[in-house]
């Protein structure tokens, strides 16, 4: 195999390529834009565009696209060719700075939640120079933000970039107070661990539910599931290994640092983790990773399922968002330091996160809310819908000592005094308790584990960045006006611990008793579904906070809330329609055919042997008959509920009706059909079984 370092990032217009292909002056201006957000001169843009085009054409590209992340779906792109007619009747390959900076996709069918209608008919895309352009197939993809003409964000990247800026601003204020004058900027870094399922294309094609909705809407339990725990970190099957190898290759070419891969808990479930990078780039790369995962699977006769819950009764797929704060000089602000002063600074950032997560449990919960993820979070599957923080016993004891002024064991009975004591070295807690936490401190970063496998990480990170920016702002306001910095700092940390320790939970997050304690004793929020949490996006405290940091305007928040709920409704509506259709046109006829076969068998047997009772056949035909009646009835009830849903005028009402009625009807229809599957001969059942799907890739 060719040396990876030879082709890693070969399809990316990254810093190395920029340095080699741009004049020193142009490179310097562009870096200033990337690092400090300086305004980009059109002459610089023209030079960058020309170099980008030459490089892209050299690497086989014929088209370019402004690549962006609309509010639904993974990514969007509209391809334009580089070709311009030349006066001599031929063509030349052209690409100007103007085309690089701004594009105008015909975006009228992207969701805007009413925004575009109020302002202008079309949106435009704007180049994000902080994320590198790359070549996919024959197309140069230019990462862009997508806005309305009034400047309202219509995508996920714009608020993410704004939230990074908000956090940068507040974190710098804090660092200055600690005497750090050399740090130019603070960025958040993310390493998202991506879970997915692989099944064969052949079986996928036979399941309308998978094709239309990404998950199985029917399916009796397989005799073998994940009870043996024999898949987790198990030997990777050759076909899957070949897939992973090609996937890595493709990702490496695109500069994605795909690093670890292993089997997950459920059969057919796997995980891919890249090495962490700046949040903005990590977000683009995760979108790209999901896309490439599906593409490469197709080449191997496989289908990559990114749905949060493709199979009932089997572990769903999530995405772990490992998040940290780092300075431009590479210092991780969530890493306990070596000196008392660094420790105090670390504790302040730690407290900022604790306070933020407690104050804005709702925003974090809703940032990961989708119809698909409700199957995991709301159904006592890892982790629960209640947001809490795992710190580990050692760090929790340190915080206790600070709060109460009592001695801490590790410091030989001395009191924990900020600015005086060095923190004890924390060992990374790798117990299972940590793995059940929605938000765990893992030594020098937080792992936010509530994200669904298909979520864009932009949504979680724009909220995470914003809520932490808010804590830091409150701290900075107080510290900047303090008479005595050290005592104010100590008091603020102490008070944060006292007020917010209710969000800290080091026990087992899957325990029933935890949910009770969390909600009844501690008063933590438990929004089990998307309709439960999403409307809280518009709570006054949330709107005030998000607008004050300029992450969102109020109009943008309203539109987003509407789009997310609308998306939830559409998703479930498609599922409901698919279910009713499968039940009526395939499942009932299949069960009927089998019943007829059994009845014919009984009749034939009776004709042959006088006095034969055929008790088994009679009982089975009766059972099949009852089940077809039930399936038909439940399908009809579901269809009636869908008609009722369509009569509801507002999206909140619709989402609540789905939560309270449609999902129950779907559950009842499924239960009847799954029972029928267990008594119908396999060759009559129209779909591959769970066993076939989960153990089909060899
Ligand atoms: P696990 O959670 O499975 O034990 P690791 O600790 O190796 O795995 O890390 C998982 C992910 O966390 C990887 O994507 C890794 O790059 C990322 N990560 C490691 N350190 C940091 C950090 N300081 N900031 C953000 N992400 C990080
Ligand atoms: Mg993890």
XYZ file of C-alpha atoms and ligand atoms in Angstrom:
726
model
C 0.000 0.000 0.000
C 1.125 3.466 -0.812
C 2.371 5.445 2.128
C -0.581 7.290 3.662
C 1.440 10.448 4.232
C 1.867 10.575 0.454
C -1.817 11.066 -0.218
C -3.230 12.332 3.059
C -5.097 15.533 2.303
C -4.236 15.258 -1.397
C -7.738 16.440 -2.316
C -7.732 19.413 0.065
C -6.764 22.994 -0.683
C -5.121 23.202 2.713
C -2.460 25.356 4.247
C 0.354 23.472 2.520
C -1.244 23.973 -0.896
C -2.047 27.603 -0.179
C 1.511 28.333 0.837
C 2.861 26.650 -2.278
C 0.421 28.185 -4.735
C -0.186 31.722 -3.496
C 2.176 34.680 -3.538
C 3.585 35.585 -0.121
C 1.403 38.697 0.097
C -1.817 36.932 -0.858
C -1.082 34.055 1.507
C -0.491 36.475 4.374
C -3.772 38.337 3.798
C -5.700 35.104 3.516
C -4.189 33.769 6.758
C -5.196 36.997 8.462
C -8.755 36.403 7.313
C -8.685 32.777 8.457
C -7.038 33.409 11.827
C -8.463 36.753 12.817
C -11.548 37.206 10.664
C -10.031 40.175 8.810
C -12.036 41.412 5.828
C -10.963 39.887 2.536
C -9.914 42.172 -0.278
C -11.406 41.370 -3.710
C -7.949 41.339 -5.310
C -6.883 38.721 -2.768
C -10.065 36.747 -3.430
C -9.348 36.818 -7.169
C -5.845 35.520 -6.619
C -7.064 32.762 -4.286
C -9.825 31.790 -6.737
C -7.371 31.548 -9.618
C -4.954 29.398 -7.607
C -7.772 27.229 -6.315
C -9.104 26.684 -9.822
C -5.681 25.790 -11.255
C -5.068 23.353 -8.434
C -8.535 21.829 -8.797
C -8.276 21.425 -12.578
C -4.863 19.837 -12.142
C -6.538 17.323 -9.817
C -9.255 16.469 -12.305
C -12.022 18.882 -11.297
C -14.284 20.342 -13.964
C -16.926 21.887 -11.724
C -17.156 23.829 -8.522
C -19.875 24.078 -5.935
C -20.687 26.136 -2.899
C -21.108 23.363 -0.377
C -23.438 24.172 2.517
C -25.499 22.727 5.317
C -29.184 23.566 5.070
C -31.431 23.064 8.064
C -32.555 19.682 6.856
C -30.602 16.940 5.147
C -26.888 16.414 5.276
C -25.395 18.884 2.825
C -26.421 20.659 -0.335
C -24.510 21.572 -3.431
C -25.189 23.075 -6.820
C -22.579 22.418 -9.440
C -21.320 25.036 -11.884
C -18.637 24.311 -14.396
C -15.427 26.312 -14.632
C -15.971 26.572 -18.359
C -16.406 29.980 -19.998
C -16.584 30.515 -23.768
C -13.477 32.105 -25.213
C -13.598 34.622 -28.091
C -12.075 32.095 -30.523
C -15.036 29.767 -30.076
C -13.273 27.453 -27.632
C -13.601 27.332 -23.873
C -11.420 28.529 -21.043
C -11.534 27.421 -17.444
C -12.455 30.384 -15.273
C -13.235 31.086 -11.680
C -13.273 34.567 -10.189
C -12.946 35.909 -6.688
C -16.577 36.973 -6.869
C -17.663 33.416 -7.669
C -15.526 32.146 -4.840
C -16.915 34.544 -2.253
C -20.592 34.532 -3.076
C -23.013 32.193 -4.782
C -26.728 32.301 -5.408
C -28.228 28.857 -5.417
C -31.841 28.680 -6.406
C -32.730 27.936 -2.857
C -36.443 28.475 -2.808
C -37.091 24.922 -1.717
C -34.739 24.880 1.265
C -36.562 25.298 4.559
C -36.461 28.802 5.953
C -39.285 28.736 8.478
C -40.821 31.829 6.940
C -37.595 33.840 6.954
C -37.004 34.189 3.265
C -40.595 35.056 2.546
C -40.400 38.057 4.857
C -37.252 39.398 3.332
C -36.132 38.352 -0.113
C -37.017 35.446 -2.287
C -33.557 33.970 -2.584
C -30.697 33.125 -0.302
C -27.007 33.326 -1.010
C -23.977 31.327 -0.009
C -20.838 32.967 1.362
C -17.381 31.428 1.417
C -16.105 30.292 4.812
C -12.333 30.626 4.423
C -11.767 28.979 7.834
C -12.701 25.587 6.405
C -10.576 24.285 3.536
C -11.982 23.678 0.060
C -11.717 20.099 -1.216
C -12.345 17.996 -4.313
C -15.026 15.351 -4.342
C -15.272 13.379 -7.570
C -14.803 16.001 -10.268
C -16.056 18.898 -8.193
C -14.242 21.519 -6.176
C -16.342 21.958 -3.029
C -16.123 25.330 -1.329
C -17.449 25.295 2.252
C -19.943 28.120 2.591
C -22.500 29.667 4.878
C -26.060 30.058 3.592
C -27.980 33.253 4.379
C -31.007 35.212 3.280
C -30.524 38.588 1.646
C -31.320 40.214 4.950
C -28.377 38.309 6.427
C -30.469 35.816 8.400
C -28.830 32.438 8.726
C -30.568 29.681 6.796
C -27.999 27.040 7.636
C -26.136 25.413 10.511
C -22.717 26.839 9.824
C -23.522 30.519 10.302
C -24.675 30.269 13.937
C -21.859 27.826 14.646
C -19.286 30.368 13.452
C -21.009 33.097 15.444
C -21.019 30.936 18.584
C -17.301 30.238 18.182
C -16.707 33.967 17.957
C -18.858 34.623 21.047
C -16.929 32.052 23.047
C -13.609 33.369 21.772
C -14.485 36.871 22.897
C -15.467 35.898 26.440
C -12.665 33.362 26.921
C -10.106 35.990 25.904
C -11.484 38.357 28.552
C -10.911 35.673 31.175
C -7.419 34.873 29.943
C -6.450 38.548 30.033
C -7.575 38.656 33.665
C -5.203 35.801 34.372
C -2.436 37.805 32.771
C -2.356 35.972 29.441
C -1.724 38.784 27.019
C -0.111 36.755 24.246
C -3.100 34.521 23.364
C -4.716 35.757 20.144
C -7.746 33.511 20.062
C -9.513 30.651 21.799
C -11.164 27.965 19.740
C -13.220 24.950 20.608
C -12.083 21.592 19.333
C -14.216 18.579 18.644
C -13.607 14.928 17.934
C -16.915 13.262 17.028
C -17.136 9.476 17.382
C -19.561 8.248 14.747
C -21.625 5.076 15.094
C -23.308 3.331 12.174
C -24.790 0.059 10.968
C -23.812 -1.847 7.858
C -26.261 -4.175 6.138
C -26.298 -5.743 2.701
C -27.772 -3.754 -0.160
C -29.697 -6.793 -1.270
C -31.683 -6.937 1.959
C -32.016 -3.202 2.223
C -33.687 -3.125 -1.174
C -36.344 -5.517 0.047
C -37.407 -3.269 2.918
C -39.506 -0.225 1.978
C -39.249 1.001 5.570
C -35.452 1.200 5.371
C -35.566 2.762 1.936
C -38.127 5.427 2.813
C -37.345 6.140 6.451
C -33.906 4.755 7.271
C -35.223 2.483 9.992
C -37.232 -0.711 10.252
C -40.848 0.007 11.119
C -41.664 -3.676 11.483
C -39.610 -6.661 12.548
C -39.907 -9.357 15.187
C -36.942 -9.864 17.467
C -34.228 -12.109 16.154
C -33.509 -15.276 18.159
C -30.040 -13.865 18.668
C -29.550 -10.176 19.402
C -26.779 -8.433 21.290
C -27.198 -10.442 24.508
C -23.895 -12.230 24.121
C -21.952 -8.956 23.911
C -19.760 -10.787 21.450
C -19.674 -8.065 18.840
C -18.163 -5.190 20.825
C -14.536 -4.864 19.782
C -14.910 -8.295 18.160
C -13.002 -9.439 15.103
C -13.974 -7.359 12.089
C -15.399 -9.445 9.246
C -13.426 -9.368 5.980
C -16.158 -7.595 4.044
C -16.451 -4.926 6.725
C -12.662 -4.636 6.962
C -12.492 -4.020 3.200
C -15.156 -1.345 3.583
C -13.311 0.354 6.449
C -10.065 0.292 4.522
C -11.535 2.047 1.519
C -13.450 4.458 3.742
C -10.253 5.450 5.523
C -8.507 5.920 2.198
C -11.217 8.210 0.877
C -11.357 10.191 4.113
C -7.606 10.539 4.318
C -7.507 11.960 0.793
C -10.001 14.546 2.009
C -7.831 15.376 4.987
C -10.148 13.741 7.527
C -8.045 12.212 10.284
C -10.071 9.009 10.602
C -8.237 7.129 13.302
C -10.007 4.397 15.175
C -12.575 1.959 14.001
C -14.119 -0.914 15.841
C -17.233 -2.979 16.159
C -19.872 -1.597 18.487
C -22.262 -3.220 20.939
C -24.966 -4.300 18.509
C -24.442 -6.816 15.737
C -23.658 -5.042 12.434
C -22.839 -1.842 14.342
C -19.495 -0.081 14.006
C -17.771 3.128 14.996
C -15.387 5.548 13.375
C -13.523 8.250 15.289
C -11.363 10.976 13.763
C -8.630 12.890 15.562
C -10.131 16.083 16.943
C -9.799 19.424 15.226
C -11.318 22.937 15.316
C -15.094 22.699 15.707
C -15.875 24.364 12.418
C -13.656 21.999 10.470
C -14.752 19.005 12.539
C -18.361 19.834 11.652
C -17.707 20.048 7.931
C -15.630 16.895 8.076
C -18.271 14.963 9.979
C -20.867 15.890 7.342
C -18.441 14.780 4.677
C -17.658 11.591 6.603
C -21.329 10.620 6.763
C -21.668 11.208 3.042
C -18.536 9.231 2.153
C -19.564 6.390 4.490
C -22.722 5.911 2.458
C -20.973 6.243 -0.875
C -18.242 3.742 -0.083
C -20.803 1.293 1.293
C -22.616 1.314 -2.044
C -19.388 0.272 -3.777
C -19.182 -2.762 -1.498
C -22.770 -3.883 -1.995
C -23.569 -2.562 1.459
C -25.755 0.153 2.910
C -24.581 2.342 5.767
C -27.459 3.174 8.115
C -26.980 6.420 10.012
C -30.419 6.403 11.631
C -30.443 6.594 15.444
C -32.614 3.529 15.810
C -32.656 1.288 12.753
C -33.735 -1.772 14.764
C -36.113 -1.907 17.714
C -34.754 -3.784 20.716
C -31.177 -3.402 19.508
C -28.790 -0.646 20.587
C -29.225 2.540 18.598
C -26.468 4.721 17.160
C -25.193 7.916 18.664
C -22.366 10.315 18.160
C -20.047 11.315 20.983
C -19.034 14.940 20.778
C -15.649 15.288 22.519
C -15.289 18.985 23.166
C -12.502 21.130 24.547
C -11.245 24.701 24.535
C -7.793 25.532 23.233
C -5.744 28.670 22.716
C -4.049 29.457 19.410
C -0.786 28.426 21.074
C -2.215 24.964 21.670
C -2.984 25.152 25.402
C -6.039 23.105 26.365
C -7.998 25.205 28.858
C -9.827 22.158 30.187
C -6.598 20.471 31.167
C -5.617 20.800 34.836
C -2.352 22.719 34.915
C 0.953 22.247 36.679
C 0.947 25.421 38.721
C -1.555 26.749 41.270
C -2.338 29.613 38.932
C -3.079 27.334 36.013
C -5.211 25.226 38.320
C -7.295 28.206 39.309
C -7.794 29.050 35.655
C -8.717 25.444 34.875
C -11.241 25.389 37.715
C -12.809 28.586 36.456
C -13.304 27.153 32.962
C -14.571 23.915 34.464
C -17.072 25.840 36.573
C -18.135 27.843 33.535
C -19.110 24.588 31.847
C -20.886 23.243 34.947
C -22.895 26.425 35.344
C -23.680 26.575 31.626
C -24.901 22.995 31.411
C -27.110 23.452 34.468
C -28.522 26.823 33.422
C -29.216 25.662 29.886
C -30.122 21.982 30.177
C -33.007 22.729 27.843
C -30.842 24.167 25.071
C -28.464 21.230 25.164
C -31.331 18.760 25.134
C -33.081 20.423 22.228
C -29.862 20.793 20.269
C -29.921 17.021 19.732
C -33.684 16.574 19.390
C -34.962 14.790 16.312
C -37.640 12.177 15.714
C -34.915 9.560 15.316
C -32.995 10.470 18.466
C -36.175 10.397 20.566
C -36.031 6.606 20.259
C -32.760 6.625 22.203
C -32.990 9.512 24.660
C -36.622 9.141 25.573
C -36.576 5.390 25.857
C -34.028 4.712 28.592
C -31.417 3.866 26.078
C -28.015 5.446 26.475
C -27.997 8.157 27.749
C -31.256 9.372 29.301
C -33.002 12.591 28.227
C -32.017 14.152 31.564
C -28.874 16.247 31.197
C -26.270 15.752 33.946
C -22.495 15.983 34.265
C -20.080 13.246 35.246
C -16.902 14.545 36.882
C -15.548 11.430 38.540
C -15.030 10.990 42.269
C -11.686 12.732 42.587
C -12.618 15.968 40.911
C -15.983 16.002 42.681
C -14.153 15.739 46.004
C -11.943 18.664 45.084
C -14.996 20.753 44.315
C -16.596 19.670 47.597
C -13.478 20.750 49.448
C -13.556 24.141 47.787
C -17.226 24.605 48.515
C -17.117 23.603 52.164
C -13.615 24.776 53.041
C -12.948 21.334 54.482
C -9.608 19.621 53.831
C -9.161 17.513 50.727
C -7.651 14.063 51.229
C -5.078 14.267 48.484
C -3.478 17.422 49.821
C -2.471 16.046 53.182
C -5.226 17.702 55.091
C -4.591 21.124 53.713
C -7.452 23.208 52.493
C -7.944 23.644 48.751
C -6.953 27.210 48.270
C -7.006 28.553 44.766
C -3.827 30.137 43.647
C -1.964 28.307 46.400
C -2.537 24.583 46.001
C -1.632 22.481 43.057
C -4.479 20.165 42.140
C -3.834 16.497 42.596
C -3.195 14.613 39.374
C -6.482 13.204 38.220
C -6.520 9.799 36.751
C -8.871 9.512 33.871
C -12.009 7.803 35.049
C -12.798 4.996 32.672
C -15.433 3.209 34.702
C -18.704 2.177 33.189
C -20.513 4.819 35.198
C -18.796 7.438 33.121
C -20.097 5.787 29.939
C -23.718 6.207 30.979
C -23.389 9.948 31.467
C -24.793 12.367 28.900
C -21.992 14.828 29.597
C -18.784 13.413 31.006
C -15.501 15.052 31.907
C -12.819 12.741 30.558
C -9.598 14.245 31.867
C -9.117 17.226 29.563
C -12.344 17.434 27.578
C -16.066 16.941 27.921
C -17.804 14.174 26.055
C -21.376 15.154 25.136
C -23.003 11.823 24.415
C -26.592 12.723 23.607
C -26.107 13.402 19.915
C -27.849 11.111 17.483
C -25.786 9.374 14.827
C -27.312 11.402 12.003
C -27.293 14.784 13.808
C -25.075 17.502 12.456
C -22.679 18.286 15.280
C -23.145 21.965 14.418
C -26.393 22.084 16.406
C -24.950 20.748 19.654
C -21.779 22.793 19.386
C -23.432 26.127 18.614
C -25.403 25.718 21.842
C -22.482 24.397 23.854
C -20.283 27.293 22.746
C -23.019 29.837 23.453
C -23.951 28.642 26.924
C -20.308 28.492 28.005
C -19.734 31.961 26.522
C -22.565 33.185 28.731
C -21.016 31.745 31.935
C -17.658 33.234 31.010
C -19.244 36.590 30.342
C -20.845 36.637 33.782
C -17.520 35.682 35.350
C -15.559 38.246 33.353
C -18.008 41.022 34.237
C -17.509 40.288 37.918
C -13.778 39.739 37.849
C -13.057 42.848 35.800
C -14.743 44.958 38.440
C -13.281 43.103 41.430
C -11.257 44.868 44.124
C -9.426 41.691 45.078
C -9.117 39.324 42.102
C -8.193 36.212 44.094
C -10.903 36.393 46.690
C -13.539 37.257 44.094
C -12.376 34.311 41.999
C -12.523 31.955 44.954
C -15.947 33.152 45.949
C -17.281 32.844 42.415
C -16.025 29.298 42.037
C -17.382 28.373 45.454
C -20.765 29.823 44.634
C -20.927 28.086 41.255
C -20.272 24.747 42.922
C -22.884 25.410 45.587
C -25.560 26.571 43.138
C -24.953 24.046 40.405
C -23.780 20.849 42.037
C -27.228 19.414 41.428
C -26.235 18.849 37.816
C -23.263 16.677 38.850
C -24.022 12.971 38.953
C -21.354 10.292 39.059
C -23.684 7.291 39.314
C -25.285 5.051 36.731
C -27.295 7.163 34.305
C -29.305 4.162 33.081
C -30.710 3.452 36.505
C -34.456 3.997 36.874
C -33.865 5.472 40.318
C -31.668 8.189 38.814
C -34.503 9.569 36.698
C -36.637 9.755 39.815
C -33.956 11.448 41.857
C -33.037 13.812 39.011
C -36.543 15.036 38.423
C -38.095 14.800 41.895
C -35.221 15.622 44.233
C -32.919 17.711 42.100
C -35.464 19.392 39.856
C -33.574 18.617 36.651
C -35.434 18.711 33.363
C -36.591 15.551 31.661
C -37.800 16.353 28.159
C -38.349 12.954 26.678
C -39.387 13.998 23.201
C -38.767 16.626 20.555
C -42.218 18.233 20.997
C -41.472 18.449 24.754
C -38.229 20.362 24.395
C -38.173 22.232 21.097
C -40.636 25.027 21.970
C -38.313 26.017 24.856
C -35.915 27.377 22.278
C -38.153 30.439 22.384
C -38.215 30.798 26.187
C -37.289 34.344 27.104
C -34.111 33.419 28.964
C -32.854 31.480 25.933
C -33.760 34.125 23.387
C -32.153 36.832 25.549
C -28.953 34.881 25.983
C -28.572 33.768 22.360
C -29.372 37.191 20.925
C -27.090 38.987 23.406
C -24.143 36.959 22.095
C -25.323 37.584 18.524
C -25.480 33.870 17.784
C -29.072 34.168 16.614
C -31.570 36.927 15.973
C -35.026 36.448 17.409
C -36.442 35.919 13.918
C -33.873 33.204 13.272
C -34.775 31.410 16.474
C -38.459 31.456 15.602
C -37.780 30.093 12.164
C -35.470 27.402 13.522
C -37.971 26.216 16.090
C -40.589 25.959 13.390
C -38.305 24.110 10.984
C -37.157 21.599 13.581
C -40.711 20.800 14.620
C -41.850 20.650 11.026
C -39.025 18.279 10.307
C -40.092 16.088 13.215
C -43.676 15.998 11.918
C -42.676 15.211 8.345
C -40.346 12.446 9.458
C -43.007 10.675 11.479
C -45.658 11.292 8.847
C -43.558 9.515 6.222
C -43.074 6.654 8.671
C -46.801 6.423 9.358
C -47.672 6.387 5.676
C -44.987 3.825 4.918
C -46.258 1.583 7.706
C -49.866 1.709 6.625
C -48.852 1.002 3.069
C -46.609 -1.946 3.959
C -49.289 -3.397 6.214
C -52.055 -3.224 3.642
C -50.237 -4.070 0.453
C -47.690 -6.625 1.619
C -48.090 -7.853 5.170
C -51.814 -8.622 5.210
C -51.718 -10.307 1.781
C -48.728 -12.399 2.898
C -50.434 -13.583 6.066
C -53.614 -14.287 4.107
C -51.721 -16.373 1.567
C -50.113 -18.370 4.310
C -53.471 -18.872 6.074
C -54.911 -20.127 2.801
C -52.034 -22.546 2.413
C -52.587 -23.894 5.921
C -56.346 -24.190 5.331
C -55.703 -26.033 2.062
C -53.325 -28.379 3.816
C -55.946 -29.150 6.473
C -58.634 -29.744 3.843
C -56.349 -32.035 1.865
C -55.388 -33.961 4.969
C -59.015 -34.342 6.003
C -59.974 -35.583 2.543
C -57.242 -38.160 2.760
C -57.656 -39.410 6.305
C -61.156 -39.797 7.597
C -61.910 -38.300 10.992
C -58.697 -36.249 11.190
C -59.174 -33.210 13.471
C -56.387 -30.972 12.135
C -56.356 -29.120 15.444
C -53.018 -27.448 14.749
C -54.040 -26.106 11.352
C -57.430 -24.945 12.615
C -55.866 -23.106 15.539
C -53.228 -21.530 13.334
C -55.714 -20.371 10.710
C -57.795 -18.846 13.468
C -54.773 -17.067 14.919
C -53.626 -15.792 11.513
C -57.120 -14.608 10.819
C -57.322 -12.688 14.079
C -53.960 -11.126 13.395
C -54.869 -10.019 9.874
C -58.030 -8.461 11.285
C -55.958 -6.659 13.884
C -53.308 -5.477 11.410
C -55.960 -4.222 9.005
C -57.811 -2.464 11.807
C -54.679 -0.808 13.212
C -53.569 0.279 9.747
C -56.932 1.890 9.245
C -56.817 3.624 12.615
C -53.355 4.929 11.783
C -54.605 6.296 8.480
C -57.506 7.995 10.202
C -55.111 9.561 12.693
C -53.005 10.862 9.810
C -56.100 12.490 8.322
C -56.829 14.078 11.687
C -53.225 15.294 11.904
C -53.546 17.071 8.605
C -56.453 19.057 9.980
C -54.305 20.592 12.731
C -53.196 24.080 11.760
C -50.072 24.794 13.796
C -46.828 22.895 13.962
C -46.716 22.673 17.773
C -50.198 21.155 17.812
C -49.202 18.735 15.072
C -46.064 17.616 16.873
C -48.018 17.035 20.086
C -50.643 15.012 18.246
C -47.871 12.891 16.760
C -46.285 12.358 20.168
C -49.589 11.515 21.872
C -51.506 9.671 19.161
C -49.700 8.791 15.935
C -46.683 7.161 17.592
C -48.969 5.013 19.746
C -50.960 3.916 16.728
C -47.752 3.031 14.961
C -46.700 0.991 17.983
C -49.965 -0.940 18.008
C -49.780 -1.699 14.306
C -46.233 -2.864 14.686
C -47.038 -5.107 17.651
C -49.767 -6.930 15.696
C -47.586 -7.325 12.635
C -44.530 -8.480 14.586
C -46.645 -11.127 16.253
C -47.879 -12.275 12.852
C -44.258 -12.525 11.683
C -43.519 -15.018 14.457
C -46.330 -17.370 13.331
C -46.043 -16.991 9.562
C -43.821 -19.363 7.603
C -40.629 -17.536 6.681
C -40.991 -18.042 2.944
C -44.325 -16.187 3.023
C -43.028 -13.176 4.970
C -42.353 -10.352 2.497
C -39.294 -8.906 4.234
C -35.883 -10.068 5.398
C -36.021 -10.754 9.131
C -34.041 -8.999 11.857
C -31.765 -12.031 11.958
C -31.119 -11.735 8.207
C -30.468 -8.020 8.449
C -28.273 -8.043 11.536
C -26.205 -11.092 10.703
C -26.299 -10.821 6.912
C -22.884 -9.259 6.301
C -20.267 -11.939 6.368
P -13.065 7.094 23.952
O -14.053 8.154 24.259
O -13.686 6.039 23.061
O -12.417 6.522 25.142
P -10.725 8.769 23.124
O -10.542 9.307 24.451
O -9.553 8.189 22.431
O -11.899 7.681 23.011
O -11.219 9.961 22.232
C -12.331 9.950 21.477
C -12.348 11.209 20.633
O -12.010 12.332 21.437
C -11.392 11.209 19.464
O -12.057 11.709 18.347
C -10.320 12.157 19.936
O -9.640 12.781 18.872
C -11.132 13.150 20.726
N -10.316 13.989 21.623
C -9.211 13.658 22.303
N -8.717 14.739 22.958
C -9.542 15.777 22.678
C -9.563 17.161 23.034
N -8.653 17.712 23.815
N -10.573 17.909 22.538
C -11.506 17.392 21.748
N -11.526 16.118 21.380
C -10.568 15.305 21.824
Mg -16.511 7.947 23.619
